[in-house]
Short mmCIF file of C-alpha atoms and ligand atoms in Angstrom, two decimals:
data_model
loop_
_atom_site.label_atom_id
_atom_site.label_comp_id
_atom_site.label_asym_id
_atom_site.label_seq_id
_atom_site.Cartn_x
_atom_site.Cartn_y
_atom_site.Cartn_z
CA MET A 1 40.88 12.94 -17.33
CA ALA A 2 39.42 14.04 -13.98
CA ASN A 3 41.94 15.12 -11.37
CA ASN A 4 41.56 14.44 -7.66
CA ASN A 5 39.77 17.75 -7.06
CA ASP A 6 37.20 16.98 -9.74
CA ILE A 7 36.54 13.54 -8.31
CA GLU A 8 36.15 14.98 -4.84
CA GLY A 9 33.78 17.60 -6.24
CA LEU A 10 31.71 14.95 -7.97
CA LEU A 11 31.49 12.85 -4.83
CA LEU A 12 30.54 15.84 -2.72
CA GLY A 13 28.05 16.88 -5.38
CA SER A 14 26.31 13.52 -5.42
CA ARG A 15 26.48 13.31 -1.62
CA ALA A 16 24.80 16.69 -1.28
CA LYS A 17 21.78 15.73 -3.37
CA SER A 18 19.10 13.70 -1.64
CA MET A 19 17.61 10.68 -3.38
CA LEU A 20 14.23 11.80 -2.03
CA SER A 21 12.08 14.54 -3.51
CA ALA A 22 11.09 17.46 -1.28
CA LYS A 23 7.53 16.09 -1.27
CA THR A 24 8.65 12.67 -0.11
CA GLN A 25 10.85 14.19 2.59
CA ALA A 26 7.87 16.19 3.87
CA LEU A 27 5.74 13.06 3.82
CA LEU A 28 8.33 11.02 5.74
CA ASN A 29 8.72 13.82 8.28
CA GLU A 30 4.96 13.64 8.82
CA HIS A 31 5.25 9.91 9.48
CA ILE A 32 8.08 10.51 11.94
CA ALA A 33 5.78 12.88 13.83
CA MET A 34 2.94 10.37 13.59
CA GLU A 35 5.05 7.56 15.06
CA LEU A 36 6.16 9.78 17.91
CA GLU A 37 2.56 10.82 18.50
CA ALA A 38 1.57 7.12 18.59
CA ALA A 39 4.35 6.45 21.13
CA GLN A 40 3.02 9.28 23.31
CA ILE A 41 -0.52 7.93 23.05
CA TYR A 42 0.61 4.45 24.18
CA LYS A 43 2.70 5.94 26.94
CA ALA A 44 -0.40 7.71 28.29
CA MET A 45 -2.38 4.49 27.89
CA TYR A 46 0.09 2.24 29.69
CA SER A 47 0.35 4.78 32.49
CA TRP A 48 -3.43 4.87 32.98
CA LEU A 49 -3.68 1.07 32.83
CA GLU A 50 -0.97 0.57 35.40
CA TYR A 51 -2.47 3.29 37.61
CA LYS A 52 -5.79 1.45 37.51
CA GLY A 53 -4.24 -1.97 38.26
CA TYR A 54 -4.36 -3.54 34.79
CA ILE A 55 -0.76 -4.66 35.04
CA GLY A 56 -0.80 -7.08 32.10
CA ALA A 57 -2.39 -4.61 29.71
CA ALA A 58 0.03 -1.92 30.88
CA HIS A 59 2.94 -4.22 30.03
CA TYR A 60 1.44 -4.89 26.58
CA MET A 61 1.03 -1.18 25.90
CA LYS A 62 4.49 -0.36 27.16
CA LEU A 63 5.96 -2.74 24.59
CA HIS A 64 3.76 -1.09 22.01
CA TYR A 65 5.09 2.31 23.03
CA GLN A 66 8.66 1.07 22.53
CA GLU A 67 7.73 -0.40 19.17
CA GLU A 68 6.40 2.98 17.99
CA LEU A 69 9.71 4.60 18.89
CA GLU A 70 11.49 1.94 16.83
CA HIS A 71 9.16 2.68 13.92
CA MET A 72 10.06 6.34 14.21
CA ASP A 73 13.79 5.63 14.30
CA LYS A 74 13.51 3.39 11.25
CA ILE A 75 12.18 6.33 9.20
CA TYR A 76 14.94 8.60 10.54
CA GLN A 77 17.53 6.10 9.40
CA TYR A 78 15.90 5.63 6.02
CA MET A 79 15.97 9.38 5.40
CA LEU A 80 19.61 9.60 6.45
CA ASP A 81 20.46 6.65 4.20
CA ARG A 82 18.81 8.52 1.31
CA ILE A 83 20.86 11.63 2.12
CA ALA A 84 18.00 13.63 3.59
CA LEU A 85 17.94 15.39 6.94
CA PRO A 86 14.94 14.31 9.04
CA LYS A 87 13.19 16.73 11.37
CA ALA A 88 12.88 16.16 15.11
CA PRO A 89 9.16 16.62 15.68
CA GLN A 90 7.27 18.18 18.55
CA VAL A 91 3.99 16.58 19.45
CA LYS A 92 1.18 17.73 21.66
CA PRO A 93 0.58 16.01 25.02
CA ALA A 94 -1.52 12.85 24.72
CA ASN A 95 -4.84 12.41 26.51
CA ASN A 96 -4.26 10.39 29.68
CA LYS A 97 -7.83 10.16 30.98
CA PHE A 98 -9.92 7.13 30.13
CA THR A 99 -13.15 5.74 31.47
CA SER A 100 -12.41 2.02 31.09
CA PHE A 101 -9.97 -0.65 29.95
CA ARG A 102 -12.25 -1.19 26.94
CA GLU A 103 -12.09 2.47 26.00
CA VAL A 104 -8.28 2.33 25.96
CA ILE A 105 -8.31 -0.64 23.58
CA LYS A 106 -10.99 0.90 21.35
CA LYS A 107 -8.99 4.12 21.08
CA ALA A 108 -5.81 2.15 20.31
CA LEU A 109 -7.63 0.25 17.56
CA ASP A 110 -9.08 3.46 16.07
CA HIS A 111 -5.65 5.02 16.13
CA GLU A 112 -4.04 2.09 14.33
CA ILE A 113 -6.73 2.16 11.64
CA TYR A 114 -6.05 5.86 11.16
CA VAL A 115 -2.29 5.24 10.88
CA GLU A 116 -2.86 2.42 8.38
CA GLU A 117 -4.97 4.70 6.17
CA SER A 118 -2.30 7.35 6.33
CA TYR A 119 0.44 4.93 5.21
CA LYS A 120 -1.74 3.71 2.37
CA LYS A 121 -2.23 7.28 1.13
CA SER A 122 1.52 7.78 1.28
CA LEU A 123 2.07 4.62 -0.75
CA ASP A 124 -0.16 6.10 -3.47
CA LYS A 125 1.81 9.33 -3.41
CA VAL A 126 5.28 7.81 -3.70
CA TRP A 127 4.05 5.42 -6.38
CA ALA A 128 2.83 8.41 -8.39
CA GLU A 129 6.33 9.87 -8.05
CA LYS A 130 7.87 6.57 -9.23
CA ASP A 131 9.90 6.42 -6.03
CA HIS A 132 10.04 2.64 -5.91
CA THR A 133 12.53 2.49 -3.05
CA THR A 134 10.35 4.53 -0.71
CA PHE A 135 7.32 2.58 -1.89
CA GLU A 136 8.99 -0.65 -0.82
CA PHE A 137 10.13 0.92 2.45
CA LEU A 138 6.60 2.08 3.31
CA GLN A 139 5.07 -1.27 2.46
CA TRP A 140 6.70 -2.65 5.62
CA TYR A 141 4.67 -0.15 7.65
CA VAL A 142 1.38 -1.14 6.04
CA GLN A 143 2.12 -4.78 6.81
CA GLU A 144 2.94 -3.85 10.39
CA GLN A 145 -0.42 -2.08 10.64
CA VAL A 146 -2.20 -5.29 9.60
CA ASP A 147 -0.74 -7.02 12.68
CA GLU A 148 -1.49 -4.11 14.99
CA VAL A 149 -5.08 -3.68 13.86
CA ALA A 150 -5.64 -7.45 14.12
CA GLY A 151 -4.12 -7.54 17.63
CA PHE A 152 -6.29 -4.75 19.05
CA SER A 153 -9.41 -6.02 17.27
CA LEU A 154 -8.98 -9.40 18.92
CA ILE A 155 -8.54 -7.88 22.38
CA LEU A 156 -11.60 -5.69 21.85
CA ASP A 157 -13.69 -8.70 20.78
CA ARG A 158 -12.60 -10.60 23.86
CA LEU A 159 -13.41 -7.65 26.11
CA ASP A 160 -16.87 -7.48 24.54
CA ILE A 161 -17.38 -11.17 25.26
CA ALA A 162 -16.23 -10.60 28.86
CA GLY A 163 -18.72 -7.74 29.29
CA ASN A 164 -18.91 -6.77 32.97
CA ASP A 165 -17.45 -10.05 34.23
CA SER A 166 -14.44 -8.80 36.19
CA SER A 167 -12.82 -12.27 36.39
CA ALA A 168 -12.95 -12.57 32.60
CA ILE A 169 -11.56 -9.03 32.22
CA LEU A 170 -8.69 -9.84 34.57
CA LEU A 171 -7.98 -12.99 32.58
CA ILE A 172 -7.61 -10.89 29.42
CA ASP A 173 -5.37 -8.51 31.35
CA LYS A 174 -3.24 -11.48 32.43
CA GLU A 175 -3.01 -12.79 28.86
CA MET A 176 -1.85 -9.38 27.65
CA GLY A 177 0.89 -9.52 30.28
CA GLN A 178 2.37 -12.53 28.50
CA ARG A 179 3.37 -10.51 25.44
CA GLU A 180 7.11 -10.93 24.90
CA GLU A 181 7.92 -8.45 22.17
FE1 LIG B 201 3.85 2.52 14.18
O1 LIG B 201 2.63 1.18 14.29
FE2 LIG B 201 1.21 1.65 15.41
O2 LIG B 201 0.88 3.32 14.97
#
């Protein structure tokens, strides 16, 4: 029969071993860095938009910035819950110079497509490892990307319809200012 010391040893032993493989931990750390990088990109974008007077679009992007930080924190927590120690990433400064409102939205859309592709590749990798829990966890991110890509695509389409009509562009800016979350 196990004595108290053995039981404590067993608990500590199981506590010390992560449920995530080293490969999956590295992959999740990359996504943490990617989410922080996305937050930095949106921070630079909302700053430029506000600086240029696109107040509504700046508000929209600021919420997006906050959302990226939440995405990052969600991965941190997942790793901790699976007994793995996440890394605090360092990211390079984001570009903060743009030539137009449209360019900002196009770059945001391109970035979201890139992030979606990256999550899909990670889904393939964790599936190959039979890590069903992480697979399910990462599926949430792919679904989130569907909404983000759709949102920026729609804004870009509307900006293309507006063309050089500044009243129409300001109307889109105003609509973006109505985003609540
Ligand atoms: Fe984290 O969703 Fe955009 O990048």
